[in-house]
mmCIF file of C-alpha atoms in Angstrom:
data_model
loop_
_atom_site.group_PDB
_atom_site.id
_atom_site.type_symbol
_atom_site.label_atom_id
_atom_site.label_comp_id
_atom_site.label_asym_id
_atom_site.label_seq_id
_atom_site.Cartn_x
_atom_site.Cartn_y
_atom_site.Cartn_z
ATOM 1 C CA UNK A 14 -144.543 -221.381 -36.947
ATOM 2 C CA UNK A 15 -143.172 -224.227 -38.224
ATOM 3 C CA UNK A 16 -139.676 -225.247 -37.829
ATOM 4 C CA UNK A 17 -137.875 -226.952 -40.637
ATOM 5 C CA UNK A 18 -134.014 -226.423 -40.549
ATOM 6 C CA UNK A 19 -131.614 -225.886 -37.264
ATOM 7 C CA UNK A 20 -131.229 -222.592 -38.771
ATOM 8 C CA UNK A 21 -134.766 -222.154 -38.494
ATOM 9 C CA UNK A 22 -134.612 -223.382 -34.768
ATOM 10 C CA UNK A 23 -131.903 -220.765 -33.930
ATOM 11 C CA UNK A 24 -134.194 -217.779 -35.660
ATOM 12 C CA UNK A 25 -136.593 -218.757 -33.302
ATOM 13 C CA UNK A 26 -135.028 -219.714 -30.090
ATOM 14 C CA UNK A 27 -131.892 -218.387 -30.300
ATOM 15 C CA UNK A 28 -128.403 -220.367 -30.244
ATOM 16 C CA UNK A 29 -128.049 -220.476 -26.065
ATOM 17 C CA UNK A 30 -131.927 -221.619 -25.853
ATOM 18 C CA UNK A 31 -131.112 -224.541 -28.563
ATOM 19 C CA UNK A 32 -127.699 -225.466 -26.908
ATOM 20 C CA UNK A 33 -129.192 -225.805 -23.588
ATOM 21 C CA UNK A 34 -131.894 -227.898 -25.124
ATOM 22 C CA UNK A 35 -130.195 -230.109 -26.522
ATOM 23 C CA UNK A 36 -127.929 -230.482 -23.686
ATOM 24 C CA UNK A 37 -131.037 -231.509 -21.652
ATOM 25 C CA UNK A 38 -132.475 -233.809 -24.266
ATOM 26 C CA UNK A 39 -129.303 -235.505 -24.443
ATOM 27 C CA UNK A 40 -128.347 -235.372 -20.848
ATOM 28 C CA UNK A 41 -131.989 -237.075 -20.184
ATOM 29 C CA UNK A 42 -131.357 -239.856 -22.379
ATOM 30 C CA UNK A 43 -128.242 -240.903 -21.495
ATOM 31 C CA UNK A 44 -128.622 -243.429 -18.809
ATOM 32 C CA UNK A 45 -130.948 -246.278 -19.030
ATOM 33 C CA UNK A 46 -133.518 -247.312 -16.415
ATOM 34 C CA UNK A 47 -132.367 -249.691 -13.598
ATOM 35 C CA UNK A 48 -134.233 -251.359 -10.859
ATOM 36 C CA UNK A 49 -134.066 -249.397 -7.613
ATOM 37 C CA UNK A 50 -133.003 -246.102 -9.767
ATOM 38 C CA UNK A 51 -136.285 -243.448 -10.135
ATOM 39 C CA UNK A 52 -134.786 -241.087 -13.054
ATOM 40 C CA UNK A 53 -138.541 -239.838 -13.641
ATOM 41 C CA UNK A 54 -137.882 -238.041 -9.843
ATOM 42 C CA UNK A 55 -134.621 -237.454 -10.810
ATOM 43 C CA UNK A 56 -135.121 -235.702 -13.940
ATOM 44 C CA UNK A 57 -138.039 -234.045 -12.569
ATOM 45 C CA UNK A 58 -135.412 -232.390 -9.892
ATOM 46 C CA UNK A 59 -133.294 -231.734 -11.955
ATOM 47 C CA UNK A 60 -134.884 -230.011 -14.848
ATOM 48 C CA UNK A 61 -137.384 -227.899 -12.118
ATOM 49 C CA UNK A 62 -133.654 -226.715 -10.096
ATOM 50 C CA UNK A 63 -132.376 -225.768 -14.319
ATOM 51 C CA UNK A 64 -135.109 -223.345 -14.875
ATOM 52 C CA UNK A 65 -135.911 -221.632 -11.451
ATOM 53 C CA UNK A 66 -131.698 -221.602 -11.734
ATOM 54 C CA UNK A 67 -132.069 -219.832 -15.454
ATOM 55 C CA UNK A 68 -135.026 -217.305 -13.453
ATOM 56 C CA UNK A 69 -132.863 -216.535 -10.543
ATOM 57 C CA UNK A 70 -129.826 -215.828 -12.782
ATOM 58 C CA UNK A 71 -131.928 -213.609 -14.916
ATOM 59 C CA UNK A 72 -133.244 -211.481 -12.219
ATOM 60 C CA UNK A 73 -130.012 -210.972 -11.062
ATOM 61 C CA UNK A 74 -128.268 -210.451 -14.427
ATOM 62 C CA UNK A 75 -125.901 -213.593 -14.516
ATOM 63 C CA UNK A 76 -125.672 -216.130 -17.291
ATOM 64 C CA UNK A 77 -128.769 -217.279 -17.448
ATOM 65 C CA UNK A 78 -128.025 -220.727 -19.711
ATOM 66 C CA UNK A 79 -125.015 -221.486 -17.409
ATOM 67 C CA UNK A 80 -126.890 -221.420 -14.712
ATOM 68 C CA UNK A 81 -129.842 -224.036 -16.432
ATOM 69 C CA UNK A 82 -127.036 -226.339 -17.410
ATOM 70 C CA UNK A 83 -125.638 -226.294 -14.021
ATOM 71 C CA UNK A 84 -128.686 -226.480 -12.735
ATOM 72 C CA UNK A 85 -129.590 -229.555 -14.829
ATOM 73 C CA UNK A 86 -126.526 -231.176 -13.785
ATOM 74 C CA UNK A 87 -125.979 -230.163 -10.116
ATOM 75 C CA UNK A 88 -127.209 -234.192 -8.905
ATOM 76 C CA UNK A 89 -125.293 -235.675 -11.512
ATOM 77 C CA UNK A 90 -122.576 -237.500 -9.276
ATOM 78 C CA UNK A 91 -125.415 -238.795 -7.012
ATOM 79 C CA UNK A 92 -126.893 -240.568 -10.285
ATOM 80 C CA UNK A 93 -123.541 -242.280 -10.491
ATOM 81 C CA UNK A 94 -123.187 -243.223 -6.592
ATOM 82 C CA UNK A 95 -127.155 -244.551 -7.071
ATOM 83 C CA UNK A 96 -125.588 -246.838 -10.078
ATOM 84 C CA UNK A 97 -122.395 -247.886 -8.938
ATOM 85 C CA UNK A 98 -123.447 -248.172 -5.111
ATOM 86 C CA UNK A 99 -126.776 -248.379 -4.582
ATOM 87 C CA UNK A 100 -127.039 -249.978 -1.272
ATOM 88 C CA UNK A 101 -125.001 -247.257 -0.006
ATOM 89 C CA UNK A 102 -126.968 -244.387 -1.766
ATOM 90 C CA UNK A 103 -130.219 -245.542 -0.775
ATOM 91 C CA UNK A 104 -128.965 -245.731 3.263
ATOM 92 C CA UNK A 105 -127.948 -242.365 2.266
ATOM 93 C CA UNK A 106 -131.280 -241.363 0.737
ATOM 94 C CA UNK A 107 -133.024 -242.486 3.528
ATOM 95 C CA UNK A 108 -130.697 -241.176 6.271
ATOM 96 C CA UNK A 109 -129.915 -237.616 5.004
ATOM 97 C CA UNK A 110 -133.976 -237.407 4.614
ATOM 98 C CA UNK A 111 -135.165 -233.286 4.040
ATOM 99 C CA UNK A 112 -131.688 -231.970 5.807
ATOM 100 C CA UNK A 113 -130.734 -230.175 2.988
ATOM 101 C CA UNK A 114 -127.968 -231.279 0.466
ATOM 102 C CA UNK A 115 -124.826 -230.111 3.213
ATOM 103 C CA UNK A 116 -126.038 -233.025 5.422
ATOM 104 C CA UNK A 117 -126.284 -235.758 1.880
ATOM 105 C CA UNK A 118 -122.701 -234.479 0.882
ATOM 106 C CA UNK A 119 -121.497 -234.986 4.344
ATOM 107 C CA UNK A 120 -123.169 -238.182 4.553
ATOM 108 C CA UNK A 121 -121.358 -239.486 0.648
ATOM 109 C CA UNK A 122 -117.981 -238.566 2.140
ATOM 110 C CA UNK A 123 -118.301 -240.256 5.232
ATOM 111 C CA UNK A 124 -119.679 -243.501 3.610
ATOM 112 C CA UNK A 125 -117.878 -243.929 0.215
ATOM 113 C CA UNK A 126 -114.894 -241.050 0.704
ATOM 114 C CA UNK A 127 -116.162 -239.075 -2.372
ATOM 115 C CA UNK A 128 -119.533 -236.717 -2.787
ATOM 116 C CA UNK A 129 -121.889 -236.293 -5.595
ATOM 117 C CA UNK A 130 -120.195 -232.260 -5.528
ATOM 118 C CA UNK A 131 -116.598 -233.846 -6.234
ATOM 119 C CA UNK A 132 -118.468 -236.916 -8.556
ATOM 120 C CA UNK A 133 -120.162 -234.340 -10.747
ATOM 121 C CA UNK A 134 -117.062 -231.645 -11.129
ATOM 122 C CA UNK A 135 -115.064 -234.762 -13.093
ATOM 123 C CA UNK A 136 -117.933 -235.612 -15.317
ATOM 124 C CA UNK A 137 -117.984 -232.455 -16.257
ATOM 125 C CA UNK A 138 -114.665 -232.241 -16.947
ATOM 126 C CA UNK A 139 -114.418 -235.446 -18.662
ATOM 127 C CA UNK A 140 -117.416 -234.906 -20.904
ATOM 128 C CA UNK A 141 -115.529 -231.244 -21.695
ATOM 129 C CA UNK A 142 -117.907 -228.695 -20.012
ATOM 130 C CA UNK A 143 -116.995 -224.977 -19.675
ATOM 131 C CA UNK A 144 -114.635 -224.829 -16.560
ATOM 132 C CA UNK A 145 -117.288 -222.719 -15.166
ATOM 133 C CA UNK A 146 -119.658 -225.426 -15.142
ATOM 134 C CA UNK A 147 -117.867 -227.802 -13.630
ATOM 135 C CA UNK A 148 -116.801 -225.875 -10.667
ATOM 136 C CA UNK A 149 -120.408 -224.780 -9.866
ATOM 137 C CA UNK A 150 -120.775 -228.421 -9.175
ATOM 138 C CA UNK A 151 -118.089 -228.940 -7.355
ATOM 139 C CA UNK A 152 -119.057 -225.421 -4.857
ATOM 140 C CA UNK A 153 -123.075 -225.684 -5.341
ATOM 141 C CA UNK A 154 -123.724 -227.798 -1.897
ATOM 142 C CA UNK A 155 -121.639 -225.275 -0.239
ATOM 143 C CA UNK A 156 -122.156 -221.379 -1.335
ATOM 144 C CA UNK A 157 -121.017 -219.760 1.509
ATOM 145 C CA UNK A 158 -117.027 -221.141 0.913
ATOM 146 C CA UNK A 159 -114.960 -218.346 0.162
ATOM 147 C CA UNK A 160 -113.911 -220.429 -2.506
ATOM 148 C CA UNK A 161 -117.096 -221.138 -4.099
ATOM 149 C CA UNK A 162 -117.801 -219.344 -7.697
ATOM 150 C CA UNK A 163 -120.311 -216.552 -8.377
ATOM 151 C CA UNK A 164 -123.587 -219.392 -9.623
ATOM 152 C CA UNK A 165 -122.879 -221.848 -7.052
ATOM 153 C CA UNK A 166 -125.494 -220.198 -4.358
ATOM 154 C CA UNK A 167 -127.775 -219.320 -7.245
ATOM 155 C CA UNK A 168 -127.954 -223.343 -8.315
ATOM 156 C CA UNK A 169 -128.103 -224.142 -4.340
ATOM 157 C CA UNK A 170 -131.192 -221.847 -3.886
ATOM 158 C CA UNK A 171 -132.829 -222.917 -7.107
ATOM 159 C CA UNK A 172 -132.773 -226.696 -5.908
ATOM 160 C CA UNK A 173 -134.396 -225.781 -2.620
ATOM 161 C CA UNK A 174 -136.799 -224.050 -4.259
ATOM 162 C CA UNK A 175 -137.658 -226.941 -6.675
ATOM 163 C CA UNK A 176 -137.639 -229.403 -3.541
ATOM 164 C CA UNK A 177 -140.086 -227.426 -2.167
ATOM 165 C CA UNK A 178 -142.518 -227.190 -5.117
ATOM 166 C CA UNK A 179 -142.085 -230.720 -5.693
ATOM 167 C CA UNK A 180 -143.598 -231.611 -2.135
ATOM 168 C CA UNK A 181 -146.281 -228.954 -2.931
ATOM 169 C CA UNK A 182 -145.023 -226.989 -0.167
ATOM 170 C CA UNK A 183 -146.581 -223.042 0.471
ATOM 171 C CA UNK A 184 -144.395 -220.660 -1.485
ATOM 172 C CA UNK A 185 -143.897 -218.260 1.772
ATOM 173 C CA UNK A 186 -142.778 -221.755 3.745
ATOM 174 C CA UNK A 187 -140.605 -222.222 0.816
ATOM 175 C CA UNK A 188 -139.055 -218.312 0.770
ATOM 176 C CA UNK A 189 -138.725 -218.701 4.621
ATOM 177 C CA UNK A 190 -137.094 -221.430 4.774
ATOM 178 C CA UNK A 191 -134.122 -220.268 2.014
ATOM 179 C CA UNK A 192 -130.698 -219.924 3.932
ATOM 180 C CA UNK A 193 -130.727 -216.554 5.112
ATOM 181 C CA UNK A 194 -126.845 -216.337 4.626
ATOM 182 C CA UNK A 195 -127.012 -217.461 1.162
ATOM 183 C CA UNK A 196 -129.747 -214.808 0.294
ATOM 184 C CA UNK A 197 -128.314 -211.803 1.454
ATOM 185 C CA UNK A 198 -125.289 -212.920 -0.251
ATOM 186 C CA UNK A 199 -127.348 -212.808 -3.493
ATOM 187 C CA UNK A 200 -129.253 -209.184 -1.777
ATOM 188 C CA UNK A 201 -132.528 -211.420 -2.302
ATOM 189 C CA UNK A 202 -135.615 -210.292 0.169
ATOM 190 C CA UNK A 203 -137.071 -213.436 1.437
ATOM 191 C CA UNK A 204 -140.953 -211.816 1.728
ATOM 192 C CA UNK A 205 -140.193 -210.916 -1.843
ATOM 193 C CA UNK A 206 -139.656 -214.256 -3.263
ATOM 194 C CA UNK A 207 -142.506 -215.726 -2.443
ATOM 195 C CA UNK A 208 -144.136 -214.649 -4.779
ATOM 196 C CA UNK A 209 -141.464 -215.521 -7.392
ATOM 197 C CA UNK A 210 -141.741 -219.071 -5.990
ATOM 198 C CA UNK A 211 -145.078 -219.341 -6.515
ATOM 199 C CA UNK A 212 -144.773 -218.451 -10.247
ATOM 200 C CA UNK A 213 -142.198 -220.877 -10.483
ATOM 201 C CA UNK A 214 -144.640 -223.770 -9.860
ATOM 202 C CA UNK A 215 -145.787 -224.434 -12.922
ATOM 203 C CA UNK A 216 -142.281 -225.458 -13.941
ATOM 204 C CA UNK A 217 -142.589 -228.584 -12.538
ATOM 205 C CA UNK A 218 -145.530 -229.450 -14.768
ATOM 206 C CA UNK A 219 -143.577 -228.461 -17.818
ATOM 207 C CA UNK A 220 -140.237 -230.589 -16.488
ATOM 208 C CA UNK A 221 -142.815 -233.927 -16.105
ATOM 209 C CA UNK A 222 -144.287 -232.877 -20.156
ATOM 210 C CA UNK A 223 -140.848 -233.261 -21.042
ATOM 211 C CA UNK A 224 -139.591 -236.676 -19.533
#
């Protein structure tokens, strides 16, 4: 039905569903377009990795709508490193390739002494996140730290996931190729994800309906 009043919205969506909404409409809208910078790929990314990263927390009864916002966020210091130095972040796009975002962290620290992990934990903070948000970004890149908090490996897996449906990759290629670590950590059976991968494709439609 029609929806008239934010207290309207709420009936309908519920207060977490609007939040994280919002979040992503204003998140989205924040940074202008620059020459060199794609944000149509990089909104695609990141809003595909937020709702596989809302699924995955679902099926495996975490907070779902941290999880999205994380996941929605997870790139966020590479956006800054791609405005501030984008020489340097494209020789890091094009060097880090499909290795996996261990090998582009690596890569940031080596060239520029900071990551996109470390970049994105103090925006966060600065822009007054949850705590728990913040440190998912900081730990995402690197689940398997003893250190790392309880939705950094689901936000890890769920941008693999979305990298893969964004190259139109086979969901079973996809599932197989998911750190093996990392899953049993989460007691997720590879031969049973892919067909949770596979239902996740259509998510990447819905992320390109909404930039």
């Amino acid at each position: 039905r029609a929806i008239k009043t934010i207290e309207d919205a709420i009936a309908i969506l519920g207060l977490s569903k609007l939040r994280t909404l919002v979040i992503a409409s204003g998140v989205t809208n924040a940074v202008a377009p620059m020459s060199g910078l794609d944000l149509q790929r990089f909104w695609r990314h990141s809003l595909v990795t937020a709702a596989i990263s809302r699924e995955v927390a679902t099926a495996l009864g975490r907070d779902a709508e941290v999880a999205y916002i994380a996941g929605l966020l997870h790139q966020i210091g590479s956006l800054l490193i791609q405005m501030v130095f984008p020489r340097i972040s494209a020789e890091v796009e094009s060097a880090s390739g499909n290795l996996g975002v261990e090998a582009r962290q690596r890569l940031e620290h080596d060239t520029i002494g900071l990551d996109h992990c470390q970049i994105g934990e103090e925006l966060a903070n600065r822009w007054n996140f949850p705590r728990e948000i913040s440190l998912i970004l900081r730990d995402y890149a690197k689940p398997l730290d003893k250190s790392a908090c309880e939705l950094a490996p689901v936000v890890y897996v769920s941008a693999h996931i979305a990298s893969g449906l964004e190259r139109n990759e086979n969901a079973a290629h996809i599932a197989n190729n998911l750190n093996a670590d990392v899953m049993t950590m989460l007691n997720m059976d590879k031969a049973a994800w892919a067909d949770r991968i596979e239902a996740y494709r259509g998510l990447v439609k819905e992320a390109e309906a909404f930039i």
